[in-house]
């Protein structure tokens, strides 16, 4: 994909290009789509909560949303891909749109049902892809109609082929869509944008073709576009600055890979990221040598030599000097200095040292929950500050006041946490969510945050009671819920691997052993939730669903798997987070096989999330994101998935707002 991104556009030949925005569109046409030959990150049987905004993925403007402003709109049967290809119902009615060279299809069967035309299920940029359109007239077994239209998509790197298969509703529709797509047949280098390019009769044929059944509209775009406007639809040729940025990013990847402590292998070893970066640098350099300018060649050569020098310097370092990194290095430094060093850094003990001094007991002694992670303090003069000053830290009034106060009432200090604003998260609402896919900001959370802790060790914190004494807040942690299966306290304990994940199976973190961050969050049912539990018949759908989850999740894996977690980075555009991770910002993830439900009498339920059991890409993304935690503010939320109308709207179960989390300041369990 990166090589395609840097491939120069041979169609920039100063000739007339027939594809330009239609006059009736706005004066600001959409920015160039991603040059990936097929921008599709999902299979046809994806979860609805994993939706990706293809057109806003890189901050691009939205394409035209009114149906009348597409060049072609129609409903056709599409054959599912992936595992769904062999299903009994492998053909689904989809809505197809063509805007300039961008061919999209939507999940809905007709354009009137498409809630947001700017969010297709998949997109294909015909101008940047080698494609061949084919018509078939022989009826094949299993096809809904005999009018089959195939778009063959050729991979320019590996030479593979994929295809979109569409069954049209009529022969006329098949012919019209074939002519529209056939205008782009072939490789991008063969003049498809010039007036003298392929399919010289396509424009005249399409212009005179009447609208057929199944097509809401099909226009002839051939005479509506000019070269200056097409430049805004098709990425310009790559310049030296882009090559330099790519080489610099490769160096950055290697630097992160070599200096990440327990998250990365020691110097002298090759990780997957190192090998990938080496291949990336080599391919970019070879491509620039072949097609780039002299200036671009010199930049790539300089970057390649810088990478080689960095590897040499890293390999020459003493492995023992790099073996202790992260939380263990901090703890080892505290033991070696003993607090008596004359250096400024050693004059003041680190937060980890302060935590250990506060424990004042044996290494395995229990401590009060919330001692390993500082809580953000209220701004002086606010209502929250006055409440804390009058009622004290460990009181029902303070817990409720902190939950009701927004982020503007506390000081956002590095490496601190506070209550989250529930409306930050957009959750499911009815009616008929399965069809409408509508989400709205959550109402008040069902639980109030009491404490958060951050620990690091060679094994995870399997039970919170093994290390902590849970808070004892009268009226909060001992509240009567009126139901034996619903305790007043919910503990969510997340295990985050502290090592580079393995592509084959789970890593060594989590329940398999290995370095792991344990992040236990203690929640207490809010006053409003306690009041609603007194009469479930009149309670909100979210409260009734929470009650069912507490009753059934212990024995029913399917119901336990409705637990969802969400992460929302504030101001993600300026946080420096990699784009492939930013695309999932705020997207919920179901905790199915990785979740463990444990009931501790009638006092609390402990739900453990073992991230090491997630898929490789999810674990790799979190591992890559962990060193960037100090650079942004992260909102984390949990909810129980509602499915039927009687379980909607969803409401946030609980959450936390973490500012500039520093993993190196985690409390080390086995230091």
PDB file of N, CA, C and O in Angstrom, residues 176 179-180 201-211 218-224:
ATOM      1  N   UNK A 176     -25.633  -0.856 -18.716  1.00  0.00           N
ATOM      2  CA  UNK A 176     -25.313   0.508 -18.282  1.00  0.00           C
ATOM      3  C   UNK A 176     -24.154   0.529 -17.294  1.00  0.00           C
ATOM      4  O   UNK A 176     -23.206   1.319 -17.434  1.00  0.00           O
ATOM      5  N   UNK A 179     -20.803  -0.292 -18.987  1.00  0.00           N
ATOM      6  CA  UNK A 179     -20.230   0.824 -19.726  1.00  0.00           C
ATOM      7  C   UNK A 179     -19.644   1.870 -18.786  1.00  0.00           C
ATOM      8  O   UNK A 179     -18.606   2.477 -19.080  1.00  0.00           O
ATOM      9  N   UNK A 180     -20.312   2.094 -17.652  1.00  0.00           N
ATOM     10  CA  UNK A 180     -19.805   3.095 -16.702  1.00  0.00           C
ATOM     11  C   UNK A 180     -18.474   2.673 -16.102  1.00  0.00           C
ATOM     12  O   UNK A 180     -17.554   3.476 -15.944  1.00  0.00           O
ATOM     13  N   UNK A 201     -15.672   5.185 -27.179  1.00  0.00           N
ATOM     14  CA  UNK A 201     -17.094   5.358 -27.385  1.00  0.00           C
ATOM     15  C   UNK A 201     -17.903   5.258 -26.124  1.00  0.00           C
ATOM     16  O   UNK A 201     -19.126   5.334 -26.165  1.00  0.00           O
ATOM     17  N   UNK A 202     -17.223   5.067 -24.963  1.00  0.00           N
ATOM     18  CA  UNK A 202     -17.975   4.860 -23.726  1.00  0.00           C
ATOM     19  C   UNK A 202     -18.799   6.065 -23.363  1.00  0.00           C
ATOM     20  O   UNK A 202     -19.924   5.960 -22.902  1.00  0.00           O
ATOM     21  N   UNK A 203     -18.232   7.267 -23.544  1.00  0.00           N
ATOM     22  CA  UNK A 203     -18.940   8.468 -23.125  1.00  0.00           C
ATOM     23  C   UNK A 203     -20.201   8.675 -23.945  1.00  0.00           C
ATOM     24  O   UNK A 203     -21.276   8.917 -23.405  1.00  0.00           O
ATOM     25  N   UNK A 204     -20.104   8.547 -25.263  1.00  0.00           N
ATOM     26  CA  UNK A 204     -21.277   8.779 -26.089  1.00  0.00           C
ATOM     27  C   UNK A 204     -22.326   7.713 -25.855  1.00  0.00           C
ATOM     28  O   UNK A 204     -23.522   7.989 -25.850  1.00  0.00           O
ATOM     29  N   UNK A 205     -21.864   6.469 -25.649  1.00  0.00           N
ATOM     30  CA  UNK A 205     -22.835   5.405 -25.402  1.00  0.00           C
ATOM     31  C   UNK A 205     -23.586   5.638 -24.104  1.00  0.00           C
ATOM     32  O   UNK A 205     -24.788   5.495 -24.019  1.00  0.00           O
ATOM     33  N   UNK A 206     -22.865   5.986 -23.072  1.00  0.00           N
ATOM     34  CA  UNK A 206     -23.509   6.161 -21.780  1.00  0.00           C
ATOM     35  C   UNK A 206     -24.402   7.381 -21.773  1.00  0.00           C
ATOM     36  O   UNK A 206     -25.420   7.431 -21.110  1.00  0.00           O
ATOM     37  N   UNK A 207     -24.012   8.399 -22.499  1.00  0.00           N
ATOM     38  CA  UNK A 207     -24.796   9.618 -22.477  1.00  0.00           C
ATOM     39  C   UNK A 207     -26.178   9.395 -23.057  1.00  0.00           C
ATOM     40  O   UNK A 207     -27.138  10.061 -22.672  1.00  0.00           O
ATOM     41  N   UNK A 208     -26.308   8.439 -23.983  1.00  0.00           N
ATOM     42  CA  UNK A 208     -27.589   8.225 -24.634  1.00  0.00           C
ATOM     43  C   UNK A 208     -28.353   7.045 -24.080  1.00  0.00           C
ATOM     44  O   UNK A 208     -29.408   6.699 -24.584  1.00  0.00           O
ATOM     45  N   UNK A 209     -27.821   6.402 -23.033  1.00  0.00           N
ATOM     46  CA  UNK A 209     -28.478   5.215 -22.496  1.00  0.00           C
ATOM     47  C   UNK A 209     -29.587   5.616 -21.552  1.00  0.00           C
ATOM     48  O   UNK A 209     -29.365   6.376 -20.619  1.00  0.00           O
ATOM     49  N   UNK A 210     -30.801   5.126 -21.744  1.00  0.00           N
ATOM     50  CA  UNK A 210     -31.898   5.497 -20.848  1.00  0.00           C
ATOM     51  C   UNK A 210     -31.764   4.814 -19.504  1.00  0.00           C
ATOM     52  O   UNK A 210     -31.063   3.825 -19.354  1.00  0.00           O
ATOM     53  N   UNK A 211     -32.464   5.361 -18.533  1.00  0.00           N
ATOM     54  CA  UNK A 211     -32.464   4.780 -17.197  1.00  0.00           C
ATOM     55  C   UNK A 211     -33.226   3.473 -17.201  1.00  0.00           C
ATOM     56  O   UNK A 211     -34.315   3.377 -17.741  1.00  0.00           O
ATOM     57  N   UNK A 218     -28.667   7.148 -13.560  1.00  0.00           N
ATOM     58  CA  UNK A 218     -27.347   6.902 -14.129  1.00  0.00           C
ATOM     59  C   UNK A 218     -27.079   7.991 -15.144  1.00  0.00           C
ATOM     60  O   UNK A 218     -27.776   8.119 -16.139  1.00  0.00           O
ATOM     61  N   UNK A 219     -26.143   8.845 -14.849  1.00  0.00           N
ATOM     62  CA  UNK A 219     -25.807   9.985 -15.690  1.00  0.00           C
ATOM     63  C   UNK A 219     -24.535   9.713 -16.465  1.00  0.00           C
ATOM     64  O   UNK A 219     -23.767   8.809 -16.147  1.00  0.00           O
ATOM     65  N   UNK A 220     -24.276  10.526 -17.451  1.00  0.00           N
ATOM     66  CA  UNK A 220     -23.013  10.467 -18.173  1.00  0.00           C
ATOM     67  C   UNK A 220     -22.081  11.521 -17.620  1.00  0.00           C
ATOM     68  O   UNK A 220     -22.306  12.706 -17.791  1.00  0.00           O
ATOM     69  N   UNK A 221     -21.049  11.113 -16.888  1.00  0.00           N
ATOM     70  CA  UNK A 221     -20.127  12.087 -16.312  1.00  0.00           C
ATOM     71  C   UNK A 221     -19.020  12.509 -17.261  1.00  0.00           C
ATOM     72  O   UNK A 221     -18.170  13.305 -16.905  1.00  0.00           O
ATOM     73  N   UNK A 222     -19.000  11.970 -18.486  1.00  0.00           N
ATOM     74  CA  UNK A 222     -17.826  12.148 -19.334  1.00  0.00           C
ATOM     75  C   UNK A 222     -17.606  13.598 -19.718  1.00  0.00           C
ATOM     76  O   UNK A 222     -16.480  14.022 -19.930  1.00  0.00           O
ATOM     77  N   UNK A 223     -18.653  14.374 -19.875  1.00  0.00           N
ATOM     78  CA  UNK A 223     -18.490  15.754 -20.307  1.00  0.00           C
ATOM     79  C   UNK A 223     -18.593  16.743 -19.158  1.00  0.00           C
ATOM     80  O   UNK A 223     -18.739  17.926 -19.366  1.00  0.00           O
ATOM     81  N   UNK A 224     -18.570  16.221 -17.922  1.00  0.00           N
ATOM     82  CA  UNK A 224     -18.750  17.096 -16.766  1.00  0.00           C
ATOM     83  C   UNK A 224     -17.451  17.358 -16.025  1.00  0.00           C
ATOM     84  O   UNK A 224     -17.462  17.990 -14.983  1.00  0.00           O
TER      85      UNK A 224
END
